[in-house]
PDB file of C-alpha atoms in Angstrom:
ATOM      1  CA  MET A  30      17.402  20.944  29.520  1.00 55.00           C
ATOM      2  CA  LYS A  31      14.049  20.499  27.761  1.00 64.00           C
ATOM      3  CA  GLY A  32      15.620  21.206  24.360  1.00 70.00           C
ATOM      4  CA  LYS A  33      18.198  18.502  24.992  1.00 75.00           C
ATOM      5  CA  ASN A  34      15.469  15.969  25.834  1.00 79.00           C
ATOM      6  CA  ASN A  35      13.503  16.886  22.703  1.00 88.00           C
ATOM      7  CA  GLN A  36      16.612  16.432  20.571  1.00 92.00           C
ATOM      8  CA  ARG A  37      17.339  13.096  22.281  1.00 92.00           C
ATOM      9  CA  GLU A  38      13.746  11.944  21.629  1.00 92.00           C
ATOM     10  CA  LYS A  39      13.941  13.036  17.999  1.00 94.00           C
ATOM     11  CA  THR A  40      17.265  11.243  17.549  1.00 95.00           C
ATOM     12  CA  LEU A  41      15.859   8.103  19.170  1.00 95.00           C
ATOM     13  CA  HIS A  42      12.777   8.308  16.926  1.00 95.00           C
ATOM     14  CA  VAL A  43      14.892   8.725  13.779  1.00 96.00           C
ATOM     15  CA  LEU A  44      17.366   5.975  14.636  1.00 96.00           C
ATOM     16  CA  THR A  45      14.698   3.438  15.611  1.00 97.00           C
ATOM     17  CA  LEU A  46      12.715   4.196  12.456  1.00 95.00           C
ATOM     18  CA  ALA A  47      15.894   3.929  10.379  1.00 96.00           C
ATOM     19  CA  PHE A  48      16.617   0.543  11.913  1.00 97.00           C
ATOM     20  CA  GLY A  49      13.063  -0.680  11.338  1.00 96.00           C
ATOM     21  CA  ILE A  50      13.121   0.407   7.695  1.00 96.00           C
ATOM     22  CA  ALA A  51      16.621  -1.003   7.195  1.00 96.00           C
ATOM     23  CA  PHE A  52      15.701  -4.318   8.840  1.00 97.00           C
ATOM     24  CA  MET A  53      12.166  -5.326   7.848  1.00 96.00           C
ATOM     25  CA  PRO A  54      11.501  -4.306   4.199  1.00 96.00           C
ATOM     26  CA  PRO A  55      14.743  -5.903   2.957  1.00 96.00           C
ATOM     27  CA  LEU A  56      13.640  -9.183   4.566  1.00 96.00           C
ATOM     28  CA  TRP A  57      10.415  -8.953   2.559  1.00 96.00           C
ATOM     29  CA  ALA A  58      12.415  -8.157  -0.599  1.00 94.00           C
ATOM     30  CA  VAL A  59      14.552 -11.262  -0.113  1.00 96.00           C
ATOM     31  CA  LEU A  60      11.729 -13.614   0.939  1.00 96.00           C
ATOM     32  CA  ALA A  61       8.960 -12.465  -1.440  1.00 97.00           C
ATOM     33  CA  PRO A  62      10.325 -14.285  -4.526  1.00 97.00           C
ATOM     34  CA  TYR A  63      10.525 -17.518  -2.502  1.00 96.00           C
ATOM     35  CA  MET A  64       6.808 -17.083  -1.811  1.00 95.00           C
ATOM     36  CA  GLY A  65       6.062 -16.630  -5.524  1.00 96.00           C
ATOM     37  CA  VAL A  66       5.755 -12.841  -5.320  1.00 96.00           C
ATOM     38  CA  SER A  67       7.763 -11.042  -7.993  1.00 96.00           C
ATOM     39  CA  THR A  68       6.172  -7.676  -7.192  1.00 96.00           C
ATOM     40  CA  GLY A  69       7.675  -7.246  -3.729  1.00 92.00           C
ATOM     41  CA  ALA A  70       8.424  -3.536  -4.104  1.00 94.00           C
ATOM     42  CA  VAL A  71       4.673  -2.862  -4.155  1.00 97.00           C
ATOM     43  CA  ALA A  72       4.765  -3.448  -0.394  1.00 97.00           C
ATOM     44  CA  LEU A  73       6.828  -0.292   0.130  1.00 96.00           C
ATOM     45  CA  ILE A  74       4.340   1.851  -1.773  1.00 96.00           C
ATOM     46  CA  CYS A  75       1.445   0.419   0.219  1.00 98.00           C
ATOM     47  CA  ALA A  76       3.279   0.821   3.514  1.00 97.00           C
ATOM     48  CA  GLY A  77       3.848   4.458   2.582  1.00 96.00           C
ATOM     49  CA  LEU A  78       0.119   5.047   2.205  1.00 97.00           C
ATOM     50  CA  PHE A  79      -0.556   3.317   5.536  1.00 98.00           C
ATOM     51  CA  VAL A  80       2.043   5.522   7.267  1.00 96.00           C
ATOM     52  CA  THR A  81       0.676   8.642   5.565  1.00 97.00           C
ATOM     53  CA  ASN A  82      -2.704   7.745   7.074  1.00 97.00           C
ATOM     54  CA  GLY A  83      -1.103   8.016  10.512  1.00 97.00           C
ATOM     55  CA  ASN A  84      -0.243   4.344  11.197  1.00 96.00           C
ATOM     56  CA  ARG A  85      -3.833   3.793  12.301  1.00 97.00           C
ATOM     57  CA  TYR A  86      -4.060   0.071  12.901  1.00 98.00           C
ATOM     58  CA  GLY A  87      -7.846   0.245  12.912  1.00 98.00           C
ATOM     59  CA  ASP A  88      -7.776   1.478   9.310  1.00 98.00           C
ATOM     60  CA  ALA A  89      -5.525  -1.385   8.133  1.00 98.00           C
ATOM     61  CA  PRO A  90      -8.401  -3.676   7.048  1.00 98.00           C
ATOM     62  CA  LYS A  91     -10.121  -1.007   4.964  1.00 98.00           C
ATOM     63  CA  ILE A  92      -6.786   0.082   3.500  1.00 98.00           C
ATOM     64  CA  CYS A  93      -6.059  -3.539   2.514  1.00 98.00           C
ATOM     65  CA  ILE A  94      -9.546  -3.876   1.021  1.00 98.00           C
ATOM     66  CA  GLY A  95      -9.010  -0.617  -0.878  1.00 98.00           C
ATOM     67  CA  PHE A  96      -5.737  -1.885  -2.319  1.00 98.00           C
ATOM     68  CA  LEU A  97      -7.342  -5.173  -3.342  1.00 98.00           C
ATOM     69  CA  CYS A  98     -10.227  -3.282  -4.983  1.00 98.00           C
ATOM     70  CA  GLY A  99      -7.649  -1.292  -6.930  1.00 98.00           C
ATOM     71  CA  ASP A 100      -5.886  -4.488  -7.984  1.00 98.00           C
ATOM     72  CA  LEU A 101      -9.192  -5.922  -9.201  1.00 98.00           C
ATOM     73  CA  TRP A 102     -10.006  -2.589 -10.889  1.00 98.00           C
ATOM     74  CA  ALA A 103      -6.727  -2.763 -12.817  1.00 98.00           C
ATOM     75  CA  VAL A 104      -7.609  -6.205 -14.159  1.00 98.00           C
ATOM     76  CA  ALA A 105     -11.096  -4.989 -15.072  1.00 97.00           C
ATOM     77  CA  ALA A 106      -9.674  -1.914 -16.814  1.00 97.00           C
ATOM     78  CA  LEU A 107      -7.278  -3.989 -18.893  1.00 97.00           C
ATOM     79  CA  PHE A 108     -10.050  -6.409 -19.841  1.00 97.00           C
ATOM     80  CA  ILE A 109     -12.437  -3.593 -20.790  1.00 97.00           C
ATOM     81  CA  MET A 110      -9.818  -1.695 -22.796  1.00 96.00           C
ATOM     82  CA  ASP A 111      -8.958  -4.852 -24.706  1.00 95.00           C
ATOM     83  CA  ARG A 112     -12.622  -5.345 -25.645  1.00 95.00           C
ATOM     84  CA  LEU A 113     -13.595  -1.802 -26.624  1.00 95.00           C
ATOM     85  CA  PRO A 114     -13.774  -1.294 -30.398  1.00 94.00           C
ATOM     86  CA  PHE A 115     -12.406   2.262 -30.209  1.00 92.00           C
ATOM     87  CA  ASN A 116      -9.094   3.912 -30.815  1.00 95.00           C
ATOM     88  CA  PRO A 117      -6.770   2.800 -27.932  1.00 93.00           C
ATOM     89  CA  ASP A 118      -6.507   6.356 -26.579  1.00 96.00           C
ATOM     90  CA  LEU A 119     -10.280   6.752 -26.522  1.00 96.00           C
ATOM     91  CA  ALA A 120     -10.686   3.306 -24.956  1.00 96.00           C
ATOM     92  CA  LEU A 121      -8.155   4.249 -22.280  1.00 95.00           C
ATOM     93  CA  TYR A 122      -9.872   7.549 -21.536  1.00 96.00           C
ATOM     94  CA  LEU A 123     -13.384   6.093 -21.395  1.00 97.00           C
ATOM     95  CA  THR A 124     -12.298   3.170 -19.230  1.00 97.00           C
ATOM     96  CA  LEU A 125     -10.434   5.362 -16.751  1.00 97.00           C
ATOM     97  CA  PHE A 126     -13.270   7.899 -16.731  1.00 98.00           C
ATOM     98  CA  ILE A 127     -15.967   5.337 -15.959  1.00 98.00           C
ATOM     99  CA  LEU A 128     -13.977   3.150 -13.553  1.00 98.00           C
ATOM    100  CA  GLY A 129     -12.497   6.172 -11.767  1.00 98.00           C
ATOM    101  CA  GLY A 130     -15.905   7.679 -11.194  1.00 98.00           C
ATOM    102  CA  LEU A 131     -17.364   4.349 -10.101  1.00 98.00           C
ATOM    103  CA  ALA A 132     -14.490   3.777  -7.652  1.00 98.00           C
ATOM    104  CA  VAL A 133     -15.165   7.117  -5.972  1.00 98.00           C
ATOM    105  CA  ILE A 134     -18.912   6.494  -5.768  1.00 98.00           C
ATOM    106  CA  LEU A 135     -18.585   2.912  -4.511  1.00 98.00           C
ATOM    107  CA  ALA A 136     -15.901   3.777  -1.964  1.00 98.00           C
ATOM    108  CA  SER A 137     -18.013   6.657  -0.661  1.00 98.00           C
ATOM    109  CA  LEU A 138     -20.977   4.322  -0.235  1.00 98.00           C
ATOM    110  CA  LEU A 139     -18.769   1.733   1.473  1.00 98.00           C
ATOM    111  CA  GLU A 140     -16.352   4.068   3.263  1.00 97.00           C
ATOM    112  CA  ARG A 141     -16.646   2.059   6.446  1.00 97.00           C
ATOM    113  CA  TRP A 142     -14.977  -0.878   4.652  1.00 98.00           C
ATOM    114  CA  ILE A 143     -12.974   0.683   1.808  1.00 98.00           C
ATOM    115  CA  PHE A 144     -10.311   3.409   1.944  1.00 98.00           C
ATOM    116  CA  LEU A 145     -10.625   5.311  -1.354  1.00 98.00           C
ATOM    117  CA  PRO A 146      -6.987   6.525  -1.549  1.00 98.00           C
ATOM    118  CA  ALA A 147      -5.849   2.889  -1.284  1.00 98.00           C
ATOM    119  CA  TRP A 148      -8.275   1.880  -4.043  1.00 98.00           C
ATOM    120  CA  LEU A 149      -6.972   4.562  -6.397  1.00 98.00           C
ATOM    121  CA  CYS A 150      -3.348   3.888  -5.475  1.00 98.00           C
ATOM    122  CA  GLY A 151      -3.864   0.136  -5.884  1.00 98.00           C
ATOM    123  CA  TRP A 152      -5.464   0.687  -9.254  1.00 98.00           C
ATOM    124  CA  ALA A 153      -2.473   2.747 -10.407  1.00 98.00           C
ATOM    125  CA  ILE A 154      -0.039   0.125  -9.096  1.00 98.00           C
ATOM    126  CA  GLY A 155      -1.905  -2.667 -10.855  1.00 98.00           C
ATOM    127  CA  LEU A 156      -2.099  -0.816 -14.145  1.00 97.00           C
ATOM    128  CA  THR A 157       1.574   0.134 -13.988  1.00 97.00           C
ATOM    129  CA  ILE A 158       2.643  -3.475 -13.529  1.00 98.00           C
ATOM    130  CA  MET A 159       0.054  -5.321 -15.626  1.00 98.00           C
ATOM    131  CA  ALA A 160      -0.582  -2.996 -18.580  1.00 96.00           C
ATOM    132  CA  PRO A 161       2.787  -3.661 -20.251  1.00 96.00           C
ATOM    133  CA  VAL A 162       2.128  -7.422 -20.312  1.00 96.00           C
ATOM    134  CA  GLY A 163      -1.514  -7.166 -21.397  1.00 93.00           C
ATOM    135  CA  ILE A 164      -4.644  -8.756 -20.005  1.00 94.00           C
ATOM    136  CA  PHE A 165      -4.067 -12.210 -21.461  1.00 94.00           C
ATOM    137  CA  ALA A 166      -0.528 -12.542 -20.106  1.00 97.00           C
ATOM    138  CA  VAL A 167      -1.039 -11.266 -16.551  1.00 97.00           C
ATOM    139  CA  GLY A 168      -1.150 -14.784 -15.134  1.00 97.00           C
ATOM    140  CA  SER A 169      -0.740 -14.651 -11.365  1.00 97.00           C
ATOM    141  CA  LEU A 170       0.338 -10.991 -11.277  1.00 98.00           C
ATOM    142  CA  PRO A 171      -2.915  -9.787  -9.678  1.00 98.00           C
ATOM    143  CA  ILE A 172      -2.466 -12.302  -6.845  1.00 97.00           C
ATOM    144  CA  GLN A 173       1.201 -11.385  -6.416  1.00 98.00           C
ATOM    145  CA  ILE A 174       0.359  -7.683  -6.371  1.00 98.00           C
ATOM    146  CA  GLY A 175      -2.430  -8.271  -3.838  1.00 98.00           C
ATOM    147  CA  ALA A 176      -0.096 -10.262  -1.591  1.00 98.00           C
ATOM    148  CA  ALA A 177       2.507  -7.505  -1.740  1.00 98.00           C
ATOM    149  CA  MET A 178      -0.151  -4.893  -0.962  1.00 98.00           C
ATOM    150  CA  ILE A 179      -1.272  -6.727   2.157  1.00 98.00           C
ATOM    151  CA  ALA A 180       2.343  -7.369   3.187  1.00 98.00           C
ATOM    152  CA  GLY A 181       2.993  -3.652   2.785  1.00 98.00           C
ATOM    153  CA  VAL A 182       0.236  -2.651   5.167  1.00 98.00           C
ATOM    154  CA  ILE A 183       0.580  -5.456   7.705  1.00 98.00           C
ATOM    155  CA  TYR A 184       4.232  -6.504   7.684  1.00 97.00           C
ATOM    156  CA  VAL A 185       5.990  -3.296   6.644  1.00 97.00           C
ATOM    157  CA  GLY A 186       3.530  -0.663   7.886  1.00 98.00           C
ATOM    158  CA  ILE A 187       2.338  -2.152  11.153  1.00 98.00           C
ATOM    159  CA  GLY A 188       5.430  -4.314  11.665  1.00 98.00           C
ATOM    160  CA  VAL A 189       7.923  -1.457  11.437  1.00 97.00           C
ATOM    161  CA  ASP A 190       5.731   0.721  13.654  1.00 97.00           C
ATOM    162  CA  LEU A 191       5.519  -1.977  16.336  1.00 98.00           C
ATOM    163  CA  LEU A 192       9.259  -2.637  16.141  1.00 98.00           C
ATOM    164  CA  GLN A 193      10.012   1.070  16.424  1.00 97.00           C
ATOM    165  CA  LYS A 194       7.722   1.476  19.434  1.00 96.00           C
ATOM    166  CA  ALA A 195       9.354  -1.509  21.150  1.00 97.00           C
ATOM    167  CA  LEU A 196      12.837  -0.127  20.493  1.00 96.00           C
ATOM    168  CA  ILE A 197      11.822   3.297  21.802  1.00 95.00           C
ATOM    169  CA  ARG A 198      10.507   1.667  24.989  1.00 95.00           C
ATOM    170  CA  VAL A 199      13.761  -0.256  25.452  1.00 94.00           C
ATOM    171  CA  PHE A 200      16.225   2.496  24.594  1.00 91.00           C
ATOM    172  CA  GLY A 201      14.101   5.388  25.868  1.00 85.00           C
ATOM    173  CA  ALA A 202      13.731   3.770  29.285  1.00 68.00           C
ATOM    174  CA  SER A 203      17.458   3.082  29.566  1.00 59.00           C
ATOM    175  CA  ARG A 204      18.277   6.783  29.154  1.00 50.00           C
ATOM    176  CA  HIS A 205      16.073   8.097  31.966  1.00 45.00           C
TER     177      HIS A 205
END
């Protein structure tokens, strides 16, 4: 009988998570452009990091701050690379070397407020989106990326988790 209950719980967990993922992120995808955010998919990446960290709501602020640091770091990297008088490959290497090392040191000093994996992930996201357009054409992209990052942690990450827990309470209770 215990095996049957475990399978029922697993099925309930999977189906409620599937519903949450099917329901909430697509709403963000549809609504984000109406809010001036063309980088809506960033939210899914950021939600993934939040979930990988165990859906710890208490870590959400420092994860958001880490993502925003990474977004800022991407802008700084593009600006620095544009200004360095070296071969582009050398400028890229030196910029990533210095900023990567600084990010690790700063995040370790401020670990109470900044989640280093979010900083590094946010930096990669920002560079991936902004590097092709160049520093002088980024416009509002850093703000859009930052908004999507926060939406990923708060709306998708926490929102889906809360929805799933509520559904499990409703449907789990009706089966016992």
